[in-house]
Amino acid sequence: MKLKQWSADLGMGVRFAVAGGREGWVRMLLTAVGVGLGVALLLLTTALPNVLTVRHERESARQDLTYGAPVPAKGENTVLVGMSDTTWHQKDVRGRLLEPEGARAPLPPGVDRFPAKGEMVASPALKELLASDAGKLLRERLPDRIIGTIGEPGLLGSQELAYYAGAEHMVATENSTRVVRLTRFGDPHPTTERADPVLIMMTLVVFVVLLTPVAVFIAAAVRFGGERRDRRLAALRLVGSDSRMTRRIAAGEALAGALLGLVVGTVFFLIGRQVAGSVEVMDESFFPSYLNPSPALVLLVAVAVPAAAVLVTLLAMRGVVVEPLGVVRTAKQARRRLWWRLLLPLAGLGMLYPMVGNGRSHGDFNQYLVIGGVLLLLVGVTALLPWLVEAVVARLGAGTVSWQLAVRRLQLSSGTAARMVNGIAVAVAGAVALQMLFAGVEGQYTKDTGQDPQRASMEVDLSDRSRVAAGAREFARTKGVQASVAISSGGFGDRRRDPVSTAGITVGDCTALRELAHLPSCRDGDVFHVPGDEDAALRAFQRPGRHGFIDPSYEGGERGREIPWTVPAGVRQATARKDALQSGVGGLLLTPSALPAKASSTLYHQVYIRIDPSVKDADEHVRNTAAHVDRLANTWNWTTTRQSTRFTSLRTGLFIGAVCVLALIGASLLVSQLEQLRERRKLLSSLVAFGTRRRTLGLSVLWQTAVPIALGLLLASAVGLTLGAVLLKMTATPVTVDWTSVLSLTGAGAVVVLVVTLLSLPPLVRLMRPEGLRTE
Amino acid sequence: MSIGHTLLGLLESGPRHGYDLKRAFDEKFGHDRPLHYGQVYSTMSRLLKNGLVEVDGIEAGDGPERKRYAITDAGITDVDRWLATPEKPEEYLQSTLYTKVVLALLTQRDAADILDTQRSEHLRSMRILTDRKRKGDLADQLICDHALFHLEADLRWLELTAARLDKLREAVAR
Amino acid sequence: MTPPPGSLLAAEDLRKAYGPTVALDGAAFSIHPGEVVAVMGPSGSGKSTLLHCLAGIVPPDSGSITYDGRELAGMTDAARSALRRSEFGFVFQFGQLVPELTCVENVALPLRLNGTSRKEAERAALGWMERLEVDDLKGKRPGEVSGGQGQRVAVARALVTGPRVVFADEPTGALDSLNGERVMELLTDAARSANAAVVLVTHEARVAAYSDREIVVRDGKSRDMERAI
């Protein structure tokens, strides 16, 4: 009986929502779009783990690094793969040279035939880039004729830049990572990396932080158009429905909006999925097929959203006694009480507290406690904010007219204002905490490269051991290069095979050697000794007159060239520069003519380049030269630190999410702002009639949004910093506040306010037109 | 208005001379038209004849004799009966204005002009009444309102007629 | 045609169309200081549009409007707004009080828009509320007062700046006749004592009877009954 009554009332509400005329439809559409946006974001987020998995699978399927595995013998089924990665305007271009050695040579994923020398297959994005004007410079570097595109299975994302080019006469050596011989593509030892507990915890927090505001947003969306709905419900009471029935009918209306929202959300999701497949955020792109949420999560969303809509409405209606003759908002309602609102965040802290100091050494964090704690803290924001807004707004005095209009309105309905801001507050609180956590933990996941960008801006490692001299000249001629030095290095052993002592030898002209050590004086033909990390025997081995072999052979390795050489007389002592271009300079430094001519091919060559920062695309020109000199050359820009890539992707995810959430909430703020303006059309026109300036009304709209958002951001920062501090304690990292991220996030919130206000100005001006006074 | 019943009603509060009666009547009801003394005299003789009043006493003096009248029980009953009988609502079925409008239409004159002029005239009266109402006491207000509402009713008819002039023109032309 | 001598606000040959709907089609109007003029006519005749044009809220498509020797049509929107703030007062049928502000704040609003300090504006507002017998409502919000009281608050607001012209568009439309008459009495008394002109749009004869003369608008054309006779 009870169930029957319930379903009858809910059904009636649904009918009301559908049959409510134009107004009803507009309201339901607003709700549906709001809920739909939320649902779409939920679906996208729930699909995110899948994205990571698929990307990982794709990545290992095309894996061609052997990590020191023995080189298989050349055969019918082998292929030589040369690494020719490059960079284009800070974007990585994955490049591979392919040389099939037999008819059954394996093809990499996504490629259906081998390109011959001078040909290549490129990813669609690279193909497009090369064809465009912007890609002209890159075209010089990759001149091969494009004979096809890499298919989806061979790419991580739609916007990835990658190519396979044909090559000839490549040589695979045992310890080379430049050229490998493969019988098949794919990670030979697919390992699941043991997940770092701190990283897992951070991932969990990211998800909670992203999803909570979405939930808050959905809760707000089902209340769109609440005031008008309340009036309609009063009319229902007049014809005899009791207050419980009325509540259920209201819930039914919300249910209709939520159900339509599910449909809209699915559409948004499908659109978003396609869009996500064609855009690139922070150098990451996807394929739409990655974004397939797991059915269980989809089911959960499909059930939870309508259920939440009904629940939220029933809860909200508690504060509203729908009386037959109009709506009495339990006026002068009991002031919001603080104590239970404080309980939520305190409980959250309580759940996190036991894990303080765990770090990564004490095993995994309790996932439930982490999720629960973070969730309670964030939900605590939504509980505290209405109290805070009410308490502060009640104390605000009247200033200018615009301020007075805004403050009075807020005083009358601080709850509505707080509800709209809740989403932003939760998002910012979570993001602040995470940024703080990231900034704190960053040190642990960022390697110091020891590079000093002041000394050199780029480094080119040549694979070809013979062309260094010609190459160095080419670099010196390259556009935008201020200075370049070529430094070659190799080993000098005391025996032909398995030497006991091996001294490092470094070859370069006087300018180059001066970049490494303080030399007393220098002419071509000079040899210097720089004491490094050496024992007595090694020191003795570097004395003049000692015999030895350049490029000695080692047990189990490939045979070296074993070129005999004698340390010449007149070796002079020199000391390493503290800021040497290479770290650990030590051993013998040779000017070019001091080296036996045939020994040059045994050395590794590096070219260090300082570019003129004022020359546009100087580094691209350098990379072009590098590719011209040696396609297998490695080129990179010097930076001081390098981040763990896992860490980077997590941070990227947070940024993408935070941007989406803020945009979403901005949209909902705009919707409710416009709705409010529309309801006040008549009033606005009459205010204009007696001469109110547009500026005054515009400012009052701004204040009305800005005041609650300022409070929300303040609270969010406080909670965010607290949460961040606790999370840092949990990871046993010293607590430091990352003020720049706090400021930039609160700044982003402020930007949302401004944008919303700006966007609501044109409709405001339109509503303020005197035509609004016309009644006929 | 029945002057006889009104005078009877005035006597209910106590016996009065004929001249007092006239003064009381003028004060309360005779805003536009004061009562002639002769009319009081003839009315009172009729009431005497019918036994609704009696002579309470005569004051002799100079000039006309002054009779004091008092109401009888039959008189009180008569006032009761008069007050309890509803007035017949007046129906203005044959108004001059209607005739004028139809005539204007028949003779191809501008009927709207006639209506506008009439409205203006009505409003002029209403302004005078409103002004008097604002300056007068409650009794003034009630009396003026009565007249105002009647004039307003006329005006409503004018507005309605003005809105239906085209239809009326067709009907008249047939 | 030139405006009648001594007129404060006069309009000639006003035309205004909203899309295909012609609201004014050659209407004329004039009013002297301290005069109360009723604008009458059936609904949809263009009464309100005439008022909006006269008040400089809506610019007419053509025609001239002179206020105090100045041509309204030549003014910028900002200048017309300033004129409305300082020289004109407005009373509408309903929906004109800001629901969040208290009654006294509502009355003080036009003064504050002119830059008067809050204290001073509210003191002046209270004075007018006393005259209109609604000073006991000062702390209440418009939602908490009756229709007649609210309309009196609106009248106080229209008069608080000491305007030279008060525009009243069906000011008693939402009131019963007793409250309506009280509002009309207070409005015209206060306006007359301040020598302010009142443009009164109404379709009710008993409200129009508070005027000195009336203008009839029909199909966008006006007819001045005084001058017609």
CSV table of N, CA and C in Angstrom, one decimal, chain A residues 59 101 183 260 274 395 429 507 666 675:
chain,number,residue,atom,x,y,z
A,59,GLU,N,51.2,0.5,-24.8
A,59,GLU,CA,52.6,0.8,-24.6
A,59,GLU,C,53.5,-0.4,-24.6
A,101,GLU,N,65.2,-7.9,-41.6
A,101,GLU,CA,66.4,-8.7,-42.0
A,101,GLU,C,65.9,-10.0,-42.7
A,183,THR,N,62.9,-10.2,-32.5
A,183,THR,CA,62.1,-11.2,-33.2
A,183,THR,C,60.6,-10.9,-33.1
A,260,LEU,N,16.0,12.3,-17.2
A,260,LEU,CA,16.3,12.9,-18.5
A,260,LEU,C,17.8,13.3,-18.5
A,274,GLN,N,34.2,11.5,-28.0
A,274,GLN,CA,34.7,11.8,-29.3
A,274,GLN,C,35.6,13.0,-29.2
A,395,ARG,N,26.3,39.8,9.2
A,395,ARG,CA,27.1,40.9,9.9
A,395,ARG,C,27.5,42.0,8.9
A,429,ALA,N,39.1,23.1,-2.4
A,429,ALA,CA,39.7,22.5,-1.2
A,429,ALA,C,40.5,21.2,-1.6
A,507,VAL,N,88.4,13.4,-25.3
A,507,VAL,CA,89.1,14.1,-26.4
A,507,VAL,C,88.2,15.3,-26.9
A,666,GLY,N,31.0,26.5,-13.0
A,666,GLY,CA,30.8,27.8,-13.6
A,666,GLY,C,29.5,27.9,-14.4
A,675,GLU,N,18.5,32.2,-14.3
A,675,GLU,CA,17.2,31.9,-13.9
A,675,GLU,C,16.7,33.0,-12.9
